[in-house]
Every structure is written in C-alpha cells, then in structure tokens.
Tab-separated table of C-alpha atoms in Angstrom:
chain	number	residue	atom	x	y	z
A	20	MET	CA	-8.141	3.541	20.888
A	21	SER	CA	-6.423	6.635	19.490
A	22	LYS	CA	-7.937	10.000	18.791
A	23	LYS	CA	-9.943	10.371	15.593
A	24	PRO	CA	-10.599	13.337	13.292
A	25	ALA	CA	-14.328	13.302	13.890
A	26	LYS	CA	-16.542	12.393	16.813
A	27	SER	CA	-18.254	9.022	16.641
A	28	ARG	CA	-21.914	9.485	15.843
A	29	PRO	CA	-24.554	8.111	13.500
A	30	ALA	CA	-24.366	10.091	10.279
A	31	ASP	CA	-27.227	12.344	9.233
A	32	PRO	CA	-27.938	12.905	5.544
A	33	VAL	CA	-26.719	16.227	4.208
A	34	THR	CA	-27.566	18.159	1.093
A	35	GLY	CA	-25.178	21.082	1.368
A	36	ALA	CA	-21.447	21.696	1.335
A	37	SER	CA	-19.044	18.819	0.981
A	38	ASP	CA	-17.342	19.652	4.300
A	39	GLU	CA	-20.465	18.367	6.078
A	40	MET	CA	-20.361	15.245	3.956
A	41	ARG	CA	-16.686	14.815	4.798
A	42	LYS	CA	-17.494	14.973	8.506
A	43	ALA	CA	-20.257	12.420	8.017
A	44	ALA	CA	-17.941	10.021	6.146
A	45	ALA	CA	-15.229	10.398	8.804
A	46	GLY	CA	-17.781	9.740	11.537
A	47	LEU	CA	-18.948	6.567	9.846
A	48	PHE	CA	-15.372	5.365	9.458
A	49	ASP	CA	-14.768	6.085	13.132
A	50	LEU	CA	-17.706	3.811	13.959
A	51	ALA	CA	-16.256	1.097	11.708
A	52	VAL	CA	-13.011	1.218	13.690
A	53	LYS	CA	-14.807	1.167	17.039
A	54	ALA	CA	-16.879	-1.837	15.926
A	55	ALA	CA	-13.578	-3.724	15.605
A	56	ASP	CA	-12.475	-2.960	19.172
A	57	PRO	CA	-10.416	-6.038	20.106
A	58	GLY	CA	-11.028	-5.866	23.840
A	59	HIS	CA	-14.778	-5.784	23.423
A	60	ALA	CA	-14.616	-8.603	20.871
A	61	LEU	CA	-12.630	-10.833	23.219
A	62	GLN	CA	-14.868	-9.957	26.161
A	63	SER	CA	-17.963	-10.940	24.168
A	64	GLN	CA	-16.415	-14.312	23.353
A	65	LEU	CA	-15.409	-14.941	26.962
A	66	ASN	CA	-18.916	-14.064	28.108
A	67	LYS	CA	-20.057	-17.073	26.060
A	68	ALA	CA	-17.327	-19.419	27.256
A	69	PRO	CA	-14.400	-18.694	29.608
A	70	PHE	CA	-10.775	-19.431	28.837
A	71	PRO	CA	-9.846	-23.121	29.078
A	72	LEU	CA	-7.826	-23.949	32.188
A	73	PRO	CA	-4.688	-26.077	32.464
A	74	LYS	CA	-4.708	-29.480	34.085
A	75	PRO	CA	-3.684	-29.766	37.755
A	76	GLY	CA	-0.104	-28.611	38.140
A	77	GLY	CA	-0.100	-26.975	34.720
A	78	ARG	CA	0.501	-23.394	33.604
A	79	VAL	CA	-1.223	-20.945	31.265
A	80	LEU	CA	1.135	-19.782	28.522
A	81	LEU	CA	-0.417	-16.653	27.024
A	82	PHE	CA	0.710	-15.059	23.749
A	83	ALA	CA	-0.711	-11.944	22.056
A	84	VAL	CA	0.589	-11.251	18.552
A	85	GLY	CA	-0.516	-8.599	16.067
A	86	LYS	CA	-1.599	-4.984	15.805
A	87	ALA	CA	-4.443	-5.595	18.268
A	88	ALA	CA	-2.251	-7.430	20.784
A	89	VAL	CA	-2.333	-4.759	23.506
A	90	PRO	CA	-6.114	-4.466	24.034
A	91	MET	CA	-6.526	-8.234	23.622
A	92	MET	CA	-3.862	-8.902	26.244
A	93	LYS	CA	-5.338	-6.357	28.665
A	94	GLU	CA	-8.754	-7.974	28.373
A	95	ALA	CA	-7.312	-11.479	28.748
A	96	LEU	CA	-5.528	-10.540	31.965
A	97	ARG	CA	-8.884	-9.587	33.473
A	98	HIS	CA	-9.879	-13.260	33.187
A	99	LEU	CA	-6.636	-15.069	34.075
A	100	GLU	CA	-4.449	-15.237	37.165
A	101	GLY	CA	-0.687	-15.291	36.791
A	102	PRO	CA	-0.202	-16.479	33.212
A	103	GLU	CA	3.265	-16.541	31.677
A	104	ALA	CA	2.623	-13.895	29.046
A	105	ILE	CA	4.413	-12.533	25.966
A	106	LEU	CA	3.083	-9.727	23.749
A	107	VAL	CA	4.335	-8.702	20.291
A	108	THR	CA	2.924	-5.698	18.439
A	109	ASN	CA	3.990	-2.891	16.101
A	110	TYR	CA	5.851	0.202	17.287
A	111	GLU	CA	2.831	2.510	16.988
A	112	ASN	CA	0.699	0.349	19.281
A	113	HIS	CA	3.403	-0.695	21.748
A	114	THR	CA	2.544	-0.340	25.443
A	115	GLU	CA	4.235	-1.888	28.449
A	116	ILE	CA	1.899	-4.051	30.562
A	117	PRO	CA	2.890	-5.115	34.081
A	118	GLY	CA	3.612	-8.831	34.329
A	119	VAL	CA	3.897	-9.239	30.554
A	120	THR	CA	7.054	-9.454	28.452
A	121	CYS	CA	6.324	-6.922	25.694
A	122	TYR	CA	8.049	-6.545	22.334
A	123	ALA	CA	7.637	-3.924	19.610
A	124	SER	CA	8.727	-4.858	16.104
A	125	GLY	CA	8.639	-3.839	12.458
A	126	HIS	CA	5.677	-3.854	10.093
A	127	PRO	CA	5.232	-4.359	7.146
A	128	VAL	CA	8.922	-5.259	6.802
A	129	PRO	CA	10.279	-7.519	9.587
A	130	ASP	CA	13.218	-6.311	11.682
A	131	GLU	CA	15.659	-7.608	14.282
A	132	ASN	CA	13.365	-6.677	17.174
A	133	GLY	CA	10.733	-8.944	15.675
A	134	ALA	CA	13.294	-11.712	15.310
A	135	ALA	CA	14.186	-11.344	19.002
A	136	ALA	CA	10.503	-11.525	19.902
A	137	ALA	CA	10.127	-14.664	17.791
A	138	ARG	CA	13.044	-16.307	19.561
A	139	ALA	CA	11.399	-15.568	22.915
A	140	VAL	CA	8.077	-17.009	21.755
A	141	ILE	CA	9.773	-20.146	20.394
A	142	ALA	CA	11.674	-20.656	23.634
A	143	ALA	CA	8.496	-20.275	25.717
A	144	LEU	CA	6.471	-22.634	23.526
A	145	ALA	CA	9.245	-25.224	23.742
A	146	THR	CA	8.706	-25.445	27.524
A	147	ALA	CA	5.030	-26.455	27.173
A	148	LYS	CA	3.993	-29.708	28.795
A	149	ALA	CA	0.874	-31.820	28.367
A	150	GLU	CA	-0.676	-30.396	31.546
A	151	ASP	CA	-0.223	-26.774	30.368
A	152	GLN	CA	-2.699	-24.669	28.401
A	153	VAL	CA	-1.477	-22.437	25.563
A	154	ILE	CA	-3.694	-19.456	24.722
A	155	ALA	CA	-2.944	-17.395	21.609
A	156	LEU	CA	-4.487	-13.984	20.894
A	157	ILE	CA	-3.970	-13.443	17.173
A	158	SER	CA	-4.597	-10.340	15.053
A	159	GLY	CA	-3.490	-8.924	11.717
A	160	GLY	CA	0.114	-7.933	11.259
A	161	GLY	CA	1.497	-10.988	13.010
A	162	SER	CA	3.164	-12.253	9.840
A	163	ALA	CA	5.713	-9.432	9.764
A	164	LEU	CA	5.838	-8.751	13.497
A	165	LEU	CA	7.019	-12.244	14.439
A	166	PRO	CA	9.631	-13.361	11.889
A	167	ALA	CA	11.201	-16.727	12.665
A	168	PRO	CA	13.204	-17.835	9.625
A	169	ALA	CA	13.351	-21.541	8.897
A	170	ALA	CA	16.661	-23.343	9.335
A	171	GLY	CA	19.277	-22.045	6.913
A	172	LEU	CA	17.530	-18.717	6.359
A	173	SER	CA	18.182	-15.297	7.876
A	174	LEU	CA	16.019	-12.304	8.668
A	175	GLY	CA	17.639	-10.552	5.714
A	176	HIS	CA	16.518	-13.341	3.387
A	177	LYS	CA	12.930	-13.067	4.639
A	178	SER	CA	12.983	-9.248	4.456
A	179	SER	CA	14.078	-9.429	0.822
A	180	LEU	CA	11.282	-11.888	0.098
A	181	ASN	CA	8.705	-9.629	1.759
A	182	ARG	CA	9.865	-6.504	-0.086
A	183	LEU	CA	9.712	-8.258	-3.445
A	184	MET	CA	6.202	-9.594	-2.801
A	185	LEU	CA	4.940	-6.222	-1.514
A	186	ALA	CA	6.329	-4.417	-4.550
A	187	GLY	CA	4.966	-7.099	-6.884
A	188	GLY	CA	1.339	-6.651	-5.829
A	189	PHE	CA	0.916	-10.177	-4.443
A	190	GLY	CA	-2.393	-10.812	-2.659
A	191	ILE	CA	-2.370	-11.448	1.083
A	192	THR	CA	-3.246	-15.130	0.683
A	193	GLN	CA	-0.414	-15.656	-1.795
A	194	MET	CA	2.037	-13.815	0.438
A	195	ASN	CA	1.100	-15.791	3.506
A	196	LEU	CA	1.270	-19.149	1.721
A	197	VAL	CA	4.850	-18.317	0.781
A	198	ARG	CA	5.713	-16.923	4.225
A	199	GLN	CA	4.501	-20.084	5.918
A	200	GLN	CA	7.011	-22.143	3.966
A	201	VAL	CA	10.016	-20.150	5.176
A	202	SER	CA	9.033	-19.801	8.842
A	203	GLN	CA	9.196	-21.751	12.103
A	204	LEU	CA	6.025	-20.170	13.540
A	205	LYS	CA	3.651	-19.617	10.641
A	206	GLY	CA	1.356	-22.271	9.223
A	207	GLY	CA	0.869	-24.121	12.500
A	208	GLY	CA	4.207	-23.377	14.138
A	209	PHE	CA	2.609	-22.732	17.525
A	210	LEU	CA	1.104	-26.228	17.423
A	211	ARG	CA	4.325	-27.964	16.447
A	212	LEU	CA	6.391	-26.181	19.068
A	213	ALA	CA	3.851	-26.401	21.919
A	214	ALA	CA	3.014	-30.086	21.490
A	215	PRO	CA	1.800	-31.927	23.514
A	216	ALA	CA	0.095	-28.950	25.230
A	217	PRO	CA	-3.387	-28.020	23.921
A	218	VAL	CA	-3.712	-24.683	22.101
A	219	THR	CA	-6.729	-22.369	21.993
A	220	ALA	CA	-6.614	-19.277	19.785
A	221	TYR	CA	-8.813	-16.157	19.727
A	222	ILE	CA	-8.521	-14.506	16.330
A	223	LEU	CA	-9.382	-11.019	15.075
A	224	SER	CA	-9.570	-11.221	11.273
A	225	ASP	CA	-7.942	-8.688	8.963
A	226	VAL	CA	-8.530	-10.748	5.801
A	227	ILE	CA	-11.541	-10.936	3.546
A	228	GLY	CA	-13.386	-14.216	3.842
A	229	ASP	CA	-11.899	-14.791	7.301
A	230	ASP	CA	-9.727	-17.739	6.283
A	231	LEU	CA	-7.985	-18.471	9.599
A	232	ARG	CA	-4.989	-19.905	7.751
A	233	VAL	CA	-4.286	-16.460	6.302
A	234	ILE	CA	-4.619	-14.255	9.399
A	235	ALA	CA	-1.090	-13.562	10.711
A	236	SER	CA	-0.044	-16.471	8.446
A	237	GLY	CA	-1.925	-18.987	10.585
A	238	PRO	CA	0.360	-19.746	13.555
A	239	THR	CA	-2.335	-22.023	15.029
A	240	THR	CA	-3.721	-23.542	11.816
A	241	ALA	CA	-2.700	-25.913	9.071
A	242	PRO	CA	-0.632	-24.228	6.319
A	243	LEU	CA	-2.254	-22.784	3.220
A	244	GLY	CA	-0.255	-24.894	0.815
A	245	THR	CA	3.029	-26.572	0.043
A	246	ALA	CA	6.534	-25.435	-0.831
A	247	ALA	CA	5.897	-26.434	-4.452
A	248	GLU	CA	2.850	-24.171	-4.567
A	249	ALA	CA	4.904	-21.333	-3.090
A	250	VAL	CA	7.415	-21.744	-5.913
A	251	GLU	CA	4.617	-21.614	-8.498
A	252	ILE	CA	3.270	-18.383	-6.990
A	253	LEU	CA	6.674	-16.710	-6.973
A	254	ARG	CA	7.404	-17.776	-10.541
A	255	ALA	CA	4.009	-16.542	-11.760
A	256	GLY	CA	4.591	-13.227	-9.991
A	257	GLY	CA	7.889	-12.734	-11.799
A	258	VAL	CA	10.110	-12.541	-8.711
A	259	TRP	CA	11.562	-16.057	-8.479
A	260	GLU	CA	14.853	-15.265	-10.218
A	261	THR	CA	15.453	-12.176	-8.056
A	262	LEU	CA	14.983	-14.010	-4.747
A	263	PRO	CA	17.971	-14.798	-2.523
A	264	ALA	CA	19.500	-18.125	-3.508
A	265	GLU	CA	18.930	-19.436	0.019
A	266	ILE	CA	15.154	-18.892	-0.287
A	267	ARG	CA	15.046	-20.731	-3.614
A	268	ALA	CA	17.111	-23.603	-2.233
A	269	HIS	CA	14.895	-23.924	0.829
A	270	LEU	CA	11.685	-24.003	-1.206
A	271	THR	CA	12.963	-26.609	-3.664
A	272	ARG	CA	14.653	-29.021	-1.275
A	273	ASP	CA	13.123	-32.441	-0.597
A	274	THR	CA	11.443	-32.738	2.801
A	275	ALA	CA	10.054	-35.783	4.529
A	276	ALA	CA	6.389	-35.657	5.483
A	277	GLN	CA	5.847	-34.867	9.159
A	278	THR	CA	3.060	-36.076	11.418
A	279	PRO	CA	0.785	-33.067	11.926
A	280	PRO	CA	0.240	-31.937	15.544
A	281	GLU	CA	-3.130	-31.969	17.246
A	282	PRO	CA	-5.258	-29.108	15.879
A	283	ALA	CA	-5.964	-26.013	17.933
A	284	ILE	CA	-9.360	-24.708	18.946
A	285	ASN	CA	-9.537	-21.575	16.781
A	286	LEU	CA	-12.238	-19.007	17.580
A	287	LEU	CA	-13.002	-16.023	15.302
A	288	ILE	CA	-13.953	-13.027	17.467
A	289	GLY	CA	-14.085	-10.090	15.024
A	290	SER	CA	-13.896	-9.242	11.318
A	291	ASN	CA	-14.225	-6.634	8.596
A	292	GLY	CA	-17.820	-7.695	8.031
A	293	GLN	CA	-18.779	-6.552	11.518
A	294	SER	CA	-17.350	-3.097	10.798
A	295	LEU	CA	-19.269	-2.839	7.528
A	296	ALA	CA	-22.450	-3.812	9.349
A	297	ALA	CA	-21.813	-1.036	11.883
A	298	VAL	CA	-21.533	1.540	9.092
A	299	LEU	CA	-24.704	0.256	7.467
A	300	ALA	CA	-26.627	0.495	10.737
A	301	ALA	CA	-25.360	4.022	11.450
A	302	ALA	CA	-26.138	5.524	8.035
A	303	LYS	CA	-29.621	6.624	9.082
A	304	GLY	CA	-31.521	8.544	6.451
A	305	TYR	CA	-29.277	7.388	3.646
A	306	ASP	CA	-30.115	4.821	1.029
A	307	ALA	CA	-27.238	2.695	2.307
A	308	GLN	CA	-25.923	-0.600	1.029
A	309	ILE	CA	-22.860	-2.784	1.351
A	310	VAL	CA	-21.835	-2.925	-2.300
A	311	SER	CA	-18.929	-5.322	-1.745
A	312	ASP	CA	-17.434	-7.041	1.265
A	313	ALA	CA	-14.576	-8.331	-0.884
A	314	LEU	CA	-12.989	-5.306	-2.539
A	315	ILE	CA	-9.703	-6.981	-3.407
A	316	GLY	CA	-7.215	-7.040	-6.252
A	317	ASP	CA	-5.451	-4.136	-7.914
A	318	VAL	CA	-6.537	-0.625	-6.868
A	319	GLU	CA	-7.223	0.315	-10.486
A	320	GLN	CA	-9.858	-2.410	-10.766
A	321	ALA	CA	-11.260	-1.507	-7.354
A	322	CYS	CA	-11.641	2.098	-8.476
A	323	GLU	CA	-13.591	0.982	-11.522
A	324	GLN	CA	-15.914	-1.096	-9.332
A	325	ILE	CA	-16.553	1.871	-7.034
A	326	MET	CA	-17.279	4.266	-9.898
A	327	VAL	CA	-19.660	1.778	-11.558
A	328	ALA	CA	-21.656	1.678	-8.334
A	329	ALA	CA	-21.560	5.463	-7.949
A	330	ARG	CA	-22.810	6.113	-11.494
A	331	ALA	CA	-25.603	3.556	-11.040
A	332	ALA	CA	-26.794	5.107	-7.765
A	333	PRO	CA	-30.366	6.466	-8.049
A	334	LYS	CA	-30.907	10.208	-7.854
A	335	GLY	CA	-33.300	12.028	-5.586
A	336	ARG	CA	-32.108	10.791	-2.193
A	337	PRO	CA	-28.846	10.609	-0.221
A	338	ILE	CA	-26.760	7.518	-1.001
A	339	CYS	CA	-24.182	5.698	1.128
A	340	LEU	CA	-22.116	3.062	-0.677
A	341	ILE	CA	-20.050	0.798	1.601
A	342	PHE	CA	-17.125	-1.421	0.654
A	343	GLY	CA	-14.674	-3.547	2.600
A	344	GLY	CA	-11.586	-5.468	1.631
A	345	GLU	CA	-7.869	-5.189	1.055
A	346	THR	CA	-6.568	-4.093	-2.327
A	347	THR	CA	-3.055	-4.313	-3.727
A	348	VAL	CA	-0.771	-1.840	-5.478
A	349	ILE	CA	1.802	-2.645	-8.131
A	350	ILE	CA	4.719	-0.293	-7.464
A	351	ARG	CA	6.016	1.314	-10.646
A	352	GLY	CA	7.456	4.519	-9.170
A	353	ASN	CA	9.355	5.685	-6.125
A	354	GLY	CA	6.709	7.854	-4.484
A	355	LEU	CA	5.122	7.579	-1.051
A	356	GLY	CA	1.673	6.192	-0.356
A	357	GLY	CA	-0.377	3.091	0.363
A	358	ARG	CA	-3.287	1.167	-1.104
A	359	ASN	CA	-5.959	3.346	0.541
A	360	GLN	CA	-4.327	6.622	-0.415
A	361	GLU	CA	-3.838	5.471	-3.987
A	362	LEU	CA	-7.435	4.259	-4.199
A	363	ALA	CA	-8.698	7.629	-2.938
A	364	LEU	CA	-6.561	9.471	-5.493
A	365	ARG	CA	-7.721	7.187	-8.294
A	366	VAL	CA	-11.385	7.798	-7.394
A	367	ALA	CA	-10.806	11.555	-7.355
A	368	ILE	CA	-9.356	11.351	-10.864
A	369	ALA	CA	-11.965	8.894	-12.162
A	370	ALA	CA	-14.841	11.025	-10.827
A	371	GLN	CA	-13.998	14.015	-13.029
A	372	GLY	CA	-17.214	14.990	-14.740
A	373	TYR	CA	-19.406	13.127	-12.247
A	374	ASP	CA	-22.263	15.588	-11.857
A	375	ARG	CA	-23.273	14.921	-8.256
A	376	ASN	CA	-22.072	16.097	-4.859
A	377	TRP	CA	-19.923	13.315	-3.412
A	378	VAL	CA	-17.152	12.375	-0.994
A	379	PHE	CA	-15.129	9.181	-0.887
A	380	LEU	CA	-13.132	7.738	2.004
A	381	SER	CA	-10.771	4.778	1.934
A	382	GLY	CA	-9.004	3.895	5.160
A	383	GLY	CA	-7.178	1.129	6.961
A	384	THR	CA	-8.788	0.258	10.271
A	385	ASP	CA	-5.337	-0.030	11.856
A	386	GLY	CA	-4.730	3.663	11.248
A	387	ARG	CA	-1.731	3.168	8.997
A	388	ASP	CA	-1.612	2.894	5.221
A	389	GLY	CA	1.714	1.775	3.835
A	390	PRO	CA	4.899	3.398	5.212
A	391	THR	CA	3.077	6.631	6.125
A	392	ASP	CA	1.321	8.193	9.111
A	393	ALA	CA	-1.994	8.300	7.239
A	394	ALA	CA	-4.776	5.720	7.402
A	395	GLY	CA	-5.872	6.584	3.864
A	396	GLY	CA	-7.601	9.412	2.045
A	397	LEU	CA	-10.860	11.375	2.056
A	398	VAL	CA	-11.528	13.085	-1.283
A	399	ASP	CA	-14.366	15.037	-2.864
A	400	GLY	CA	-15.314	16.726	-6.122
A	401	GLU	CA	-12.874	19.603	-5.584
A	402	SER	CA	-9.831	17.563	-4.534
A	403	LEU	CA	-8.152	17.759	-7.945
A	404	LEU	CA	-8.628	21.533	-8.060
A	405	ARG	CA	-6.975	21.873	-4.659
A	406	MET	CA	-4.052	19.708	-5.787
A	407	GLN	CA	-3.557	21.763	-8.920
A	408	ALA	CA	-3.857	25.010	-6.964
A	409	ALA	CA	-1.079	23.707	-4.716
A	410	GLY	CA	1.112	23.212	-7.781
A	411	VAL	CA	0.995	19.422	-8.132
A	412	GLU	CA	-0.279	17.306	-11.007
A	413	PRO	CA	-2.436	14.408	-9.743
A	414	SER	CA	-1.957	12.072	-12.699
A	415	ALA	CA	1.824	12.458	-12.674
A	416	LEU	CA	1.956	11.743	-8.955
A	417	LEU	CA	-0.287	8.699	-9.408
A	418	ALA	CA	2.045	7.354	-12.101
A	419	ASN	CA	4.874	7.617	-9.557
A	420	ASN	CA	2.844	5.908	-6.794
A	421	ASP	CA	3.023	9.214	-4.919
A	422	SER	CA	-0.532	9.438	-3.634
A	423	ASN	CA	0.623	10.740	-0.242
A	424	THR	CA	2.078	13.895	-1.810
A	425	ALA	CA	-1.084	14.482	-3.848
A	426	LEU	CA	-3.465	14.050	-0.915
A	427	HIS	CA	-1.259	16.130	1.378
A	428	ALA	CA	-1.379	18.966	-1.146
A	429	SER	CA	-5.194	18.935	-1.211
A	430	GLY	CA	-5.662	18.431	2.541
A	431	ASP	CA	-7.204	15.000	1.938
A	432	LEU	CA	-5.038	12.705	4.051
A	433	LEU	CA	-6.994	10.696	6.607
A	434	ILE	CA	-4.823	10.736	9.737
A	435	ILE	CA	-6.195	9.084	12.872
A	436	GLY	CA	-3.166	7.522	14.562
A	437	ALA	CA	-2.681	3.896	15.514
A	438	THR	CA	-6.046	2.412	16.510
A	439	GLY	CA	-5.005	-0.763	18.283
A	440	THR	CA	-7.082	-2.914	15.954
A	441	ASN	CA	-6.886	-4.259	12.413
A	442	VAL	CA	-9.756	-5.674	10.338
A	443	ALA	CA	-8.513	-4.646	6.877
A	444	ASP	CA	-9.930	-1.618	5.016
A	445	VAL	CA	-13.245	0.203	4.790
A	446	GLN	CA	-14.432	2.440	1.951
A	447	ILE	CA	-17.396	4.819	2.170
A	448	MET	CA	-18.890	6.940	-0.634
A	449	LEU	CA	-21.588	9.481	0.158
A	450	ILE	CA	-23.592	10.988	-2.709
A	451	VAL	CA	-26.289	13.651	-2.689
A	452	ALA	CA	-28.137	15.725	-5.298
C-alpha cells in the first residue's frame, strides 16, 4: 500500500480547530483503504478453502486483472507452485513479479499496451484444456485495462466509445453493459475462450451492490444485457449518432444465439461495504452512522443528499456521517477534476451558512480521481475563503468542471498515491458544535 497523508488510527472526537478534524477524517479514510487490502482479502478466502487444483497432467493458468492485481497475484503465488501467470494493472500500480508476465496499461481510457495485454491473455486462455484449472483474480479497473475489441472493431473505436460515455455521465452498470457487447473478454469472455477448462474467480468489488457482472465488466460471468439493450442505452444518453459507424454497425448486426459456456465459480472477497464498516467501527466517541452505502448518480444530487443529512444531524455531540458509492459527473467544461473532487467542491459551496464546525472528505479508494494525481478532496468551513484569497472563484471553476484547480488553491486536494486496491469511493463528514 502507498503512503498516506495521515497515520492509520481510530479517530477521537474533537471539539476544536478544523485541522484536528481534518486529520481525523483523513485517518478514517486511511482505515477504509486498509480494510480493502486485496492481499488480506484473498488470504482470508483461501483460509476458508484453498485454490482448486488441476486434474492429473493439467496446469494452473493464473490471471490477475485490475487495479488490485499486484497484491492479489503476490498472495496467490504464496499458495500455488509454478502457475503460468499473467498480470495486468494500471501504470501507477505496476510492479514486476518474478515468474509472472506483467503488463501495465491505460485507465480510464484504454491504450495500445492494454490491447497487447489482452492479446496475451486471449492467447493463453486459448491453450486451456479440460484437465487445466483457470484461476482469475479480478478487481476494479479491468474494463479499461484489458481492451479486446470484438471482430471488426479497433482500439480507437472502443476508446471513442469510452470517452463519449465518460463525458456523458453514464453509470458504471450502463457503461459495462455496452462494453461487454463490443469485447472479446468482457461479459464471460474468459469462460468462452478457456472452455472446456473450469474457471474459478476471486473478485474484489468496486461497484455498489456487488453485481459480479459489472465488476471489470464481468469477464467470468454472464453478460449484463444484449446488444439491443446497449443501443437503447446509448440512444437515451444522446451519444448514439456521434459513435463511430463501426460501433453502430456491430451493435445492430444480426447474431446467431451461442451455447453459453459452463459457468465459473465466482467468489466475492472484498467490497465497499467492508470499508464503510471499518470506518463505522473506528469512529469511537462519535455518533456515527452509515447514511448511504449507495451514493450514486450525479454529483449534484449526491451533494444534496449529504447536506440533507448534515442539516438533520443532532446538536450537542460529535457526528460522523459515512457514505459509500460511485457518483457520476456530466462534463460541461474543459477543466480538470474527478467525481470526488467535484463532490467535495460542491459540498463546500452548498455548506455556506451552515453554522457548525465541519469537515468533509470524498475519496477514491484506488488513490486516483479522474485524470489527476489526487484521490479526491477534503474541505471545511473555510475552504471557500482560502480559494477566494488565492484569487479563484469556486462557482466559476465548478461550472467549468475545474474542481482540481479550486481544491489546489485552497490546499484541499486529497493526495495519497496509488493504493493497490479499488472498492469505489468513501465519503466522511465530521460535525461538532
């Protein structure tokens, strides 16, 4: 795990300056990240039941894909002898591991390195025999990290599709349903390619509700929907006419029904809910509650939900409000930021006139929020004053989706580095007085 801005410790209630509250919020977030440690999660699962073994004469084909691939692979190698192993993760988390073919690739927008990694994975899966055992270690980020365009499509076509959906504020489930329909690996691709070998997957969830079909676009599950449903989603989102013609042709062509492969054994080993529970347990002395474990949808609506809870919080004792989820941002400007930074900025603006001492943190457990080096933001009642003193106007920057500039000006960026895990986002609001 990477270095963090505050030491991990249970938070003590504070009644004084907001800098102490900021340290407490950062400490709680640090605990949320540590609760999602992928190596520990996999070890706990293997303590219950060891990895399945191949039949006599068979091999173990081991794949780790996602932002948590490195610690999951390292833990897996402690339990297996001589597997044929491939690892694919993002650039920030990339580490070479002896005996493993390791790839680093682009996220959130796929790149050619990811396409090369996908080709290697496809080639390895194609060698699987009935006596072999395929083991997949899956974590968030796998959708972009392992792009394998369907026949007739290119990486450029898929990159254009991803950019349009990201800019259009599509939810993760919608995005992954569409991605599955233009990919060789998503939506059960591992099963189709590895047949007749059995597949067992160990999955760290970065999606709310833990739908295994959504995590990394479900390489070891049935698909979320059909090509026709993907078309409906893209039309409703207003991007259909701007898609590459090849994407539209692929999604509207007639396809014969295929016999589905044998299902995998899919095991969920970690989730956002476990991180929220860790924050709740550590907030000793606070009146703490998990307000929502499904903070999703547009950041503007999420901000309203947070402020409703803050204004309803009883006075007279320290309060800790906990949220978890994954919001979306509709891009209307050309600024720099991410969903957590924009949510933090929106709360800072919405809390003007709120007459209590408070801090609010919104961060991605992977350590990266959008195309920035920040995990999110940590704001308080004086954040807007610091922005204005630095010569920036918060509302104007928000209108330009430039939350990174605003939070940088006020010293409110949450920067922790790549964490090696990914279980979506965590929000913490501390209130006293």
